[in-house]
Coordinates of N, CA and C in Angstrom, one line a residue:
M11 N 27.3 -35.9 -89.9 CA 25.9 -36.2 -89.9 C 25.6 -37.5 -89.2
I12 N 26.5 -38.4 -89.3 CA 26.2 -39.8 -88.5 C 26.4 -39.3 -87.1
L13 N 27.4 -38.6 -86.7 CA 27.6 -38.4 -85.3 C 26.4 -37.6 -84.8
R14 N 25.9 -36.6 -85.5 CA 24.7 -35.8 -85.2 C 23.5 -36.7 -84.8
R15 N 23.1 -37.7 -85.7 CA 22.0 -38.6 -85.5 C 22.3 -39.5 -84.2
L16 N 23.4 -39.9 -84.1 CA 23.8 -40.6 -82.8 C 23.4 -39.8 -81.6
A17 N 23.8 -38.6 -81.6 CA 23.7 -37.7 -80.4 C 22.2 -37.6 -80.1
I18 N 21.4 -37.4 -81.1 CA 20.0 -37.1 -81.1 C 19.3 -38.4 -80.5
S19 N 19.6 -39.5 -80.9 CA 19.2 -40.7 -80.6 C 19.5 -41.0 -79.1
A20 N 20.8 -40.6 -78.5 CA 21.0 -40.9 -77.3 C 20.1 -40.0 -76.3
V21 N 19.9 -38.7 -76.8 CA 19.1 -37.8 -76.0 C 17.5 -38.4 -75.8
L22 N 17.1 -38.8 -76.9 CA 15.8 -39.4 -76.8 C 15.6 -40.6 -75.9
L23 N 16.6 -41.5 -76.1 CA 16.6 -42.7 -75.2 C 16.7 -42.3 -73.8
S24 N 17.6 -41.3 -73.4 CA 17.6 -40.9 -71.9 C 16.4 -40.3 -71.4
A25 N 15.8 -39.6 -72.3 CA 14.3 -39.0 -71.9 C 13.3 -39.9 -71.9
G26 N 13.3 -41.1 -72.4 CA 12.3 -42.0 -72.6 C 11.5 -42.3 -71.2
P27 N 12.4 -42.8 -70.2 CA 11.8 -43.3 -68.9 C 11.1 -42.0 -68.2
A28 N 11.7 -40.7 -68.4 CA 11.0 -39.6 -67.8 C 9.7 -39.3 -68.3
L29 N 9.7 -39.3 -69.7 CA 8.5 -39.2 -70.4 C 7.3 -40.2 -69.9
A30 N 7.8 -41.5 -69.9 CA 6.9 -42.5 -69.4 C 6.3 -42.3 -68.1
D31 N 7.2 -41.8 -67.2 CA 6.7 -41.6 -65.7 C 5.8 -40.4 -65.7
A32 N 5.9 -39.3 -66.6 CA 5.2 -38.2 -66.7 C 3.8 -38.6 -67.3
Q33 N 3.7 -39.5 -68.2 CA 2.4 -39.9 -68.7 C 1.7 -40.9 -67.7
I34 N 2.4 -41.7 -67.0 CA 1.7 -42.4 -65.9 C 1.2 -41.6 -64.8
G35 N 1.9 -40.3 -64.4 CA 1.6 -39.5 -63.4 C 0.4 -38.7 -63.9
A36 N 0.2 -38.6 -65.2 CA -1.0 -37.7 -65.6 C -2.0 -38.5 -65.8
G37 N -2.1 -39.8 -65.3 CA -3.3 -40.7 -65.4 C -4.3 -40.2 -64.3
P38 N -5.3 -41.0 -64.4 CA -6.5 -40.7 -63.4 C -6.0 -40.9 -62.0
S39 N -6.3 -40.1 -61.0 CA -6.0 -40.2 -59.5 C -6.7 -41.4 -58.8
T40 N -5.9 -42.1 -58.0 CA -6.5 -43.3 -57.3 C -6.7 -42.9 -55.8
V41 N -6.5 -41.8 -55.4 CA -6.6 -41.3 -53.9 C -8.3 -41.1 -53.6
T42 N -8.5 -41.8 -52.5 CA -10.0 -41.7 -52.1 C -10.3 -40.2 -51.4
P43 N -11.2 -39.6 -51.9 CA -11.5 -38.3 -51.2 C -12.0 -38.4 -49.8
A44 N -11.4 -37.5 -49.0 CA -12.0 -37.3 -47.6 C -13.4 -37.1 -47.4
A45 N -14.0 -37.9 -46.4 CA -15.3 -37.7 -46.0 C -15.7 -36.3 -45.6
P46 N -16.8 -35.8 -46.1 CA -17.2 -34.3 -45.8 C -17.4 -34.3 -44.4
Q47 N -17.1 -33.1 -43.8 CA -17.1 -32.8 -42.3 C -18.4 -31.9 -42.1
N48 N -19.5 -32.8 -41.4 CA -20.8 -32.1 -41.2 C -21.0 -31.8 -39.8
E49 N -19.9 -31.9 -39.0 CA -20.1 -31.5 -37.5 C -18.7 -30.9 -37.1
P50 N -18.5 -29.8 -36.5 CA -17.4 -29.3 -36.0 C -16.7 -30.2 -34.7
W51 N -15.5 -30.2 -34.7 CA -14.9 -31.2 -33.8 C -15.3 -31.1 -32.4
E52 N -15.6 -29.8 -32.1 CA -15.9 -29.5 -30.6 C -17.3 -30.2 -30.3
N53 N -18.1 -30.7 -31.3 CA -19.3 -31.2 -31.0 C -19.2 -32.8 -31.0
V54 N -18.0 -33.4 -31.2 CA -17.7 -34.7 -31.4 C -16.9 -35.1 -30.2
S55 N -17.4 -36.3 -29.6 CA -16.5 -36.9 -28.5 C -15.3 -37.8 -29.2
H56 N -14.1 -37.2 -28.9 CA -13.0 -38.0 -29.5 C -11.7 -37.7 -28.7
I57 N -10.7 -38.5 -28.9 CA -9.4 -38.4 -28.2 C -8.3 -38.4 -29.4
N58 N -7.6 -37.3 -29.5 CA -6.7 -37.2 -30.5 C -7.2 -37.6 -31.9
G59 N -8.4 -37.4 -32.2 CA -9.0 -37.5 -33.5 C -9.7 -38.9 -33.6
S60 N -9.6 -39.9 -32.6 CA -10.2 -41.1 -32.4 C -11.5 -40.9 -31.8
L61 N -12.5 -41.4 -32.4 CA -14.0 -41.4 -31.9 C -14.0 -42.2 -30.6
V62 N -14.8 -41.6 -29.7 CA -15.0 -42.3 -28.4 C -16.4 -42.0 -28.0
K63 N -17.2 -43.1 -27.5 CA -18.6 -42.8 -27.1 C -18.7 -41.6 -26.0
V64 N -19.6 -40.9 -26.1 CA -19.9 -39.9 -25.1 C -20.0 -40.5 -23.8
G65 N -19.2 -39.8 -22.9 CA -19.1 -40.2 -21.5 C -18.1 -41.3 -21.1
E66 N -17.3 -41.7 -22.0 CA -16.4 -42.9 -21.9 C -15.0 -42.6 -22.1
K67 N -14.7 -41.2 -22.1 CA -13.3 -40.8 -22.3 C -12.4 -41.3 -21.2
Q68 N -13.0 -41.4 -20.0 CA -12.3 -41.8 -18.6 C -11.7 -43.3 -18.9
D69 N -12.3 -43.9 -19.7 CA -12.0 -45.4 -19.9 C -10.5 -45.5 -20.6
Y70 N -10.2 -44.5 -21.3 CA -8.9 -44.4 -22.1 C -7.9 -43.4 -21.6
L71 N -8.1 -42.6 -20.7 CA -7.2 -41.6 -20.3 C -6.3 -42.2 -19.0
L72 N -5.2 -41.9 -19.0 CA -4.4 -42.2 -17.8 C -4.5 -41.1 -16.6
S73 N -4.8 -40.0 -17.0 CA -5.0 -38.8 -16.1 C -6.3 -39.0 -15.3
Y74 N -6.3 -38.4 -14.1 CA -7.5 -38.6 -13.3 C -7.8 -37.4 -12.4
K75 N -8.9 -37.4 -11.8 CA -9.3 -36.2 -11.0 C -8.9 -36.4 -9.5
K76 N -8.4 -35.4 -8.9 CA -7.8 -35.6 -7.5 C -8.9 -35.9 -6.4
F77 N -9.9 -35.0 -6.3 CA -10.8 -34.9 -5.2 C -12.1 -35.3 -5.6
N78 N -12.8 -36.1 -4.7 CA -14.0 -36.6 -4.9 C -14.9 -36.4 -3.7
I79 N -16.2 -35.8 -3.8 CA -17.1 -35.7 -2.7 C -18.4 -36.4 -3.1
S80 N -19.0 -37.2 -2.2 CA -20.1 -38.0 -2.4 C -21.0 -38.2 -1.2
T81 N -22.2 -38.6 -1.6 CA -23.2 -38.9 -0.5 C -24.2 -40.0 -1.0
N82 N -25.0 -40.4 -0.2 CA -26.0 -41.3 -0.5 C -27.4 -40.6 -0.5
P83 N -27.9 -40.3 -1.6 CA -29.2 -39.5 -1.6 C -30.3 -40.3 -1.1
I84 N -30.5 -41.5 -1.4 CA -31.5 -42.4 -0.9 C -31.5 -42.4 0.8
G85 N -30.4 -42.4 1.3 CA -30.1 -42.3 2.8 C -30.8 -41.1 3.3
W86 N -30.7 -39.9 2.7 CA -31.2 -38.6 3.2 C -32.8 -38.8 3.4
I87 N -33.3 -39.6 2.6 CA -34.8 -39.7 2.6 C -35.1 -40.6 3.7
M88 N -34.3 -41.7 4.1 CA -34.7 -42.5 5.1 C -34.1 -42.1 6.5
G89 N -33.4 -41.0 6.7 CA -32.9 -40.5 8.0 C -31.6 -40.9 8.2
I90 N -30.7 -41.1 7.2 CA -29.3 -41.5 7.3 C -28.5 -40.4 6.5
Y91 N -28.0 -39.4 7.2 CA -27.4 -38.2 6.8 C -25.9 -38.3 6.8
G92 N -25.1 -38.4 5.6 CA -23.8 -38.6 5.6 C -23.1 -37.9 4.3
V93 N -21.8 -37.7 4.5 CA -20.9 -37.2 3.4 C -19.7 -37.9 3.4
S94 N -19.0 -38.1 2.1 CA -17.6 -38.7 2.2 C -16.9 -37.9 1.2
A95 N -15.6 -37.8 1.6 CA -14.5 -37.0 0.9 C -13.4 -38.0 0.5
S96 N -12.9 -37.9 -0.6 CA -11.7 -38.8 -1.1 C -10.8 -37.9 -1.7
Y97 N -9.4 -38.2 -1.5 CA -8.3 -37.5 -2.2 C -7.3 -38.6 -2.7
A98 N -7.1 -38.4 -4.1 CA -6.4 -39.5 -4.8 C -4.8 -39.2 -4.5
L99 N -4.1 -40.2 -3.9 CA -2.7 -40.0 -3.5 C -1.8 -40.5 -4.6
G100 N -2.3 -41.1 -5.6 CA -1.8 -41.7 -6.8 C -2.6 -42.3 -7.8
Q101 N -2.1 -42.8 -8.8 CA -2.9 -43.4 -10.0 C -3.9 -44.6 -9.3
N102 N -3.6 -45.4 -8.3 CA -4.4 -46.5 -7.9 C -4.5 -46.4 -6.4
V103 N -4.4 -45.5 -5.7 CA -4.6 -45.4 -4.2 C -5.3 -44.0 -3.8
A104 N -6.3 -43.9 -3.0 CA -6.8 -42.8 -2.6 C -7.0 -42.9 -1.1
I105 N -7.3 -41.7 -0.4 CA -7.7 -41.8 1.1 C -9.1 -41.3 1.2
R106 N -9.8 -41.9 2.0 CA -11.3 -41.4 2.1 C -11.5 -41.3 3.7
G107 N -12.4 -40.2 3.9 CA -13.0 -40.1 5.3 C -14.6 -39.8 5.0
D108 N -15.3 -40.4 6.0 CA -16.7 -40.1 6.0 C -17.3 -40.0 7.3
A109 N -18.5 -39.3 7.4 CA -19.2 -39.2 8.5 C -20.7 -39.3 8.4
N110 N -21.4 -39.9 9.2 CA -22.8 -40.3 9.0 C -23.6 -40.1 10.2
Y111 N -24.7 -39.6 10.2 CA -25.7 -39.4 11.4 C -26.9 -40.1 11.2
F112 N -27.4 -41.0 12.0 CA -28.6 -41.7 11.9 C -29.7 -41.3 12.8
S113 N -30.8 -41.0 12.2 CA -31.9 -40.6 12.9 C -33.2 -41.5 12.2
L114 N -33.1 -42.6 12.8 CA -34.3 -43.7 12.4 C -35.5 -43.7 13.5
E115 N -36.4 -44.5 13.3 CA -37.6 -44.4 14.1 C -37.3 -44.6 15.6
N116 N -36.5 -45.6 16.0 CA -36.3 -45.9 17.3 C -34.7 -45.9 17.6
E117 N -34.0 -45.3 16.7 CA -32.6 -45.3 16.8 C -32.0 -44.0 16.4
R118 N -30.9 -43.7 17.3 CA -30.1 -42.4 16.9 C -28.6 -43.0 17.0
G119 N -27.7 -42.4 16.2 CA -26.5 -42.8 16.2 C -25.6 -42.1 15.1
Y120 N -24.4 -42.5 15.3 CA -23.4 -41.9 14.2 C -22.4 -42.9 13.9
E121 N -21.7 -42.6 12.7 CA -20.7 -43.6 12.3 C -19.6 -42.6 11.5
V122 N -18.3 -42.9 11.9 CA -17.2 -42.1 11.1 C -16.2 -43.2 10.8
G123 N -15.6 -42.9 9.7 CA -14.5 -44.0 9.2 C -13.5 -43.2 8.3
V124 N -12.3 -44.1 8.3 CA -11.2 -43.6 7.6 C -10.7 -44.8 6.6
S125 N -10.5 -44.7 5.4 CA -10.2 -45.8 4.8 C -9.1 -45.6 3.6
A126 N -8.6 -46.4 2.9 CA -7.7 -46.3 1.7 C -8.1 -47.2 0.6
P127 N -9.0 -46.8 -0.2 CA -9.3 -47.6 -1.2 C -8.2 -47.8 -2.2
I128 N -8.0 -49.1 -2.7 CA -7.0 -49.4 -3.5 C -7.6 -49.9 -4.9
Y129 N -7.4 -49.1 -5.9 CA -8.3 -49.4 -7.4 C -7.3 -50.3 -8.2
F130 N -7.9 -51.1 -8.8 CA -7.1 -52.1 -9.6 C -6.9 -51.4 -11.0
R131 N -7.7 -50.5 -11.6 CA -7.3 -49.9 -12.8 C -6.9 -48.5 -12.6
R132 N -7.5 -47.6 -12.0 CA -7.2 -46.1 -11.9 C -8.3 -45.7 -10.8
V133 N -7.8 -44.7 -10.0 CA -8.6 -44.1 -8.9 C -10.0 -43.7 -9.5
Y134 N -10.9 -43.9 -8.8 CA -12.5 -43.6 -9.1 C -12.8 -44.4 -10.2
S135 N -12.4 -45.4 -10.7 CA -12.7 -46.1 -11.8 C -12.5 -47.6 -11.7
G136 N -13.6 -48.5 -11.7 CA -13.4 -50.0 -11.8 C -13.4 -50.5 -10.4
P137 N -13.0 -51.8 -10.3 CA -12.9 -52.5 -9.0 C -11.9 -51.9 -8.1
F138 N -12.3 -52.1 -6.8 CA -11.3 -51.7 -5.6 C -11.7 -52.6 -4.4
I139 N -10.6 -52.7 -3.7 CA -10.5 -53.3 -2.3 C -10.3 -52.0 -1.3
E140 N -11.1 -52.0 -0.3 CA -11.0 -50.9 0.8 C -10.8 -51.2 2.0
P141 N -9.6 -51.2 2.6 CA -9.3 -51.5 4.1 C -9.6 -50.1 4.9
G142 N -9.9 -50.2 6.1 CA -10.0 -49.0 6.8 C -10.4 -49.3 8.2
I143 N -10.8 -48.2 9.0 CA -11.1 -48.3 10.4 C -12.5 -47.4 10.5
V144 N -13.4 -48.0 11.3 CA -14.6 -47.5 11.5 C -15.0 -47.4 13.0
A145 N -15.8 -46.4 13.2 CA -16.3 -46.3 14.6 C -17.8 -45.9 14.6
R146 N -18.7 -46.5 15.3 CA -20.1 -46.1 15.4 C -20.6 -46.4 16.7
A147 N -21.7 -45.7 17.0 CA -22.4 -45.9 18.2 C -24.0 -45.7 18.0
F148 N -24.7 -46.6 18.4 CA -26.2 -46.5 18.2 C -26.8 -46.5 19.6
Q149 N -28.0 -45.7 19.7 CA -28.8 -45.8 21.0 C -30.2 -46.1 20.4
S150 N -30.7 -47.3 20.9 CA -32.1 -47.6 20.9 C -32.9 -47.6 22.0
T151 N -34.1 -46.8 21.9 CA -35.0 -46.5 22.9 C -36.2 -46.3 22.5
D152 N -37.4 -46.5 23.3 CA -38.7 -46.3 23.1 C -39.0 -44.8 23.3
S153 N -38.1 -43.9 24.0 CA -38.4 -42.6 24.1 C -38.7 -41.8 23.1
Y154 N -38.1 -42.3 21.8 CA -38.5 -41.6 20.5 C -40.0 -41.8 20.2
D155 N -40.7 -42.7 20.9 CA -42.2 -42.9 20.6 C -43.0 -41.9 21.5
S156 N -43.9 -41.2 20.8 CA -44.6 -40.2 21.6 C -45.4 -40.8 22.7
G157 N -45.8 -42.0 22.8 CA -46.7 -42.6 23.9 C -45.8 -43.3 24.8
C158 N -44.5 -43.1 24.9 CA -43.7 -43.9 25.8 C -43.7 -43.3 27.3
I159 N -44.0 -44.2 28.2 CA -44.2 -43.9 29.6 C -42.9 -44.4 30.4
D160 N -42.7 -45.7 30.4 CA -41.6 -46.3 31.0 C -40.6 -46.7 30.1
C161 N -39.8 -45.8 29.7 CA -38.8 -46.0 28.5 C -37.5 -46.7 28.9
S162 N -37.0 -47.6 28.1 CA -35.8 -48.1 28.4 C -34.9 -47.8 27.0
S163 N -33.7 -47.9 27.3 CA -32.7 -47.6 26.2 C -31.5 -48.7 26.3
S164 N -30.9 -48.8 25.1 CA -29.7 -49.6 25.0 C -28.8 -49.0 24.1
T165 N -27.4 -49.2 24.3 CA -26.4 -48.5 23.3 C -25.4 -49.6 23.0
S166 N -25.2 -49.6 21.6 CA -24.2 -50.6 21.0 C -23.2 -49.8 20.2
T167 N -22.0 -50.1 20.4 CA -20.8 -49.6 19.9 C -20.0 -50.4 19.2
L168 N -19.1 -49.8 18.2 CA -18.3 -50.8 17.4 C -17.1 -49.8 17.0
V169 N -15.9 -50.4 17.4 CA -14.6 -49.8 16.9 C -13.7 -50.8 16.4
G170 N -13.2 -50.7 15.1 CA -12.3 -51.8 14.6 C -12.1 -51.6 13.2
P171 N -11.4 -52.6 12.7 CA -11.1 -52.7 11.2 C -12.1 -53.0 10.3
E172 N -12.2 -52.7 9.0 CA -13.2 -53.2 8.0 C -12.4 -53.3 6.8
V173 N -13.1 -54.2 6.0 CA -12.5 -54.5 4.5 C -13.8 -54.5 3.7
M174 N -13.7 -53.7 2.6 CA -14.9 -53.8 1.6 C -14.4 -54.1 0.3
F175 N -15.1 -54.6 -0.5 CA -14.9 -54.7 -2.1 C -16.0 -54.0 -2.9
G176 N -15.6 -53.2 -3.8 CA -16.6 -52.5 -4.6 C -16.3 -52.1 -6.0
W177 N -17.1 -51.3 -6.5 CA -16.9 -50.9 -7.9 C -17.2 -49.4 -8.0
H178 N -16.4 -48.7 -8.8 CA -16.7 -47.5 -9.1 C -16.8 -47.0 -10.4
W179 N -17.9 -46.2 -10.8 CA -18.1 -45.8 -12.2 C -17.9 -44.3 -12.4
S180 N -17.0 -43.9 -13.2 CA -17.0 -42.4 -13.4 C -17.2 -42.0 -14.9
F181 N -17.7 -40.7 -15.0 CA -18.1 -40.3 -16.3 C -17.2 -38.9 -16.5
D182 N -17.3 -38.6 -17.7 CA -16.5 -37.3 -18.2 C -17.0 -36.1 -17.6
S183 N -18.2 -36.0 -17.1 CA -18.7 -34.9 -16.5 C -18.1 -34.7 -15.2
G184 N -17.6 -35.8 -14.5 CA -17.1 -35.7 -13.0 C -17.9 -36.5 -12.1
L185 N -19.2 -36.6 -12.6 CA -20.1 -37.4 -11.9 C -19.8 -38.9 -11.8
N186 N -20.0 -39.6 -10.7 CA -19.6 -40.9 -10.4 C -20.5 -41.6 -9.5
V187 N -20.4 -42.9 -9.5 CA -21.3 -43.7 -8.5 C -20.3 -44.8 -8.0
A188 N -20.5 -45.1 -6.7 CA -19.6 -46.2 -6.1 C -20.5 -47.0 -5.1
A189 N -20.2 -48.2 -5.1 CA -21.0 -49.3 -4.3 C -19.9 -50.3 -3.7
A190 N -20.2 -50.7 -2.4 CA -19.1 -51.6 -1.7 C -19.9 -52.3 -0.6
V191 N -19.3 -53.6 -0.5 CA -19.8 -54.3 0.7 C -18.7 -55.1 1.2
G192 N -18.7 -55.3 2.5 CA -17.7 -56.0 3.2 C -18.0 -56.3 4.7
A193 N -17.1 -56.3 5.6 CA -17.3 -56.8 6.9 C -16.5 -55.9 7.8
A194 N -16.9 -55.8 9.1 CA -16.1 -55.0 10.1 C -16.1 -56.0 11.5
R195 N -15.0 -55.7 12.1 CA -14.9 -56.5 13.3 C -14.7 -55.7 14.7
N196 N -15.3 -55.8 15.8 CA -15.3 -55.0 16.8 C -14.2 -55.3 17.7
V197 N -13.4 -54.4 17.9 CA -12.2 -54.6 18.7 C -11.9 -53.6 19.9
G198 N -12.9 -52.5 19.8 CA -12.6 -51.6 20.9 C -14.0 -51.0 21.3
G199 N -14.9 -51.6 21.2 CA -16.3 -51.2 21.6 C -16.5 -51.5 23.1
A200 N -17.8 -51.7 23.5 CA -18.2 -52.0 25.0 C -17.6 -53.5 25.2
A201 N -17.5 -53.7 26.5 CA -16.9 -55.0 27.0 C -17.8 -56.2 26.6
N202 N -19.1 -56.0 26.6 CA -20.1 -57.0 26.4 C -20.5 -57.0 24.9
A203 N -19.9 -56.2 24.1 CA -20.1 -56.3 22.5 C -19.7 -57.4 21.8
S204 N -20.4 -57.9 20.9 CA -20.0 -59.1 20.0 C -18.7 -58.7 19.3
S205 N -17.8 -59.7 19.2 CA -16.5 -59.5 18.3 C -16.8 -60.2 17.0
D206 N -17.9 -60.7 16.7 CA -18.2 -61.4 15.6 C -18.1 -60.3 14.4
P207 N -17.6 -60.7 13.2 CA -17.7 -59.8 12.1 C -19.1 -59.3 11.7
E208 N -19.3 -58.0 11.5 CA -20.6 -57.3 11.1 C -20.7 -56.8 9.6
P209 N -21.7 -57.0 9.0 CA -21.6 -56.4 7.4 C -21.6 -55.0 7.6
V210 N -20.9 -54.4 6.5 CA -20.8 -53.1 6.2 C -20.8 -52.8 4.7
G211 N -21.2 -51.6 4.3 CA -21.3 -51.2 2.9 C -21.8 -49.8 2.7
Y212 N -21.8 -49.4 1.5 CA -22.4 -48.3 1.3 C -22.5 -48.1 -0.3
F213 N -23.5 -47.1 -0.6 CA -23.9 -46.7 -2.0 C -23.7 -45.2 -2.1
R214 N -23.0 -44.6 -3.1 CA -22.8 -43.3 -3.0 C -22.9 -42.7 -4.4
I215 N -23.4 -41.5 -4.6 CA -23.3 -40.7 -5.9 C -22.4 -39.5 -5.6
G216 N -21.3 -39.2 -6.4 CA -20.4 -38.1 -6.1 C -20.1 -37.4 -7.3
Y217 N -19.0 -36.3 -7.1 CA -18.6 -35.4 -8.0 C -17.1 -35.3 -7.9
A218 N -16.3 -35.7 -8.8 CA -14.9 -35.6 -8.9 C -14.5 -34.3 -9.6
M219 N -13.3 -33.7 -9.0 CA -12.9 -32.5 -9.6 C -11.2 -32.4 -9.5

């Protein structure tokens, strides 16, 4: 009889911690319920579940679009018709070519250029420095005036290196805006042309794909 009581006591003692754990586990839950989902995820701007402001995913992604084509819509109104095309060679470097035709009141001319914008952050985003080569020719004359009788004209050309500094804004849609200013130096134009640095720059709205 004594041995039997000792055995029962031993069983109860061994089961005590398990019963206590079961009682604790049966207490009220402390887990906070998840917030209700009132919009499907395809309607929310996010990256891997983290919310991102609409249009700003490009600020967080390492991937980039390869090709960008752009123009200056204000220039088309003023008589400056041009287009620029860029191709990304890597995460921070692109190659760009542009062609422009000028049809102003007393001037006609063209400008073509090739450059390699170097982006500090990522292509088509943020600050960049853009070395390149530009060639342009302008003809100024009074013959474009309807009342011209004894017309005279002059031609100016520029061929040489240029360096610009600018900023590029890109959005999730592929639309982007770029602006740059700098200087070019004439090294291959007319013999009587000035070799002093001349200001250059551009403003363009484009679409990257």
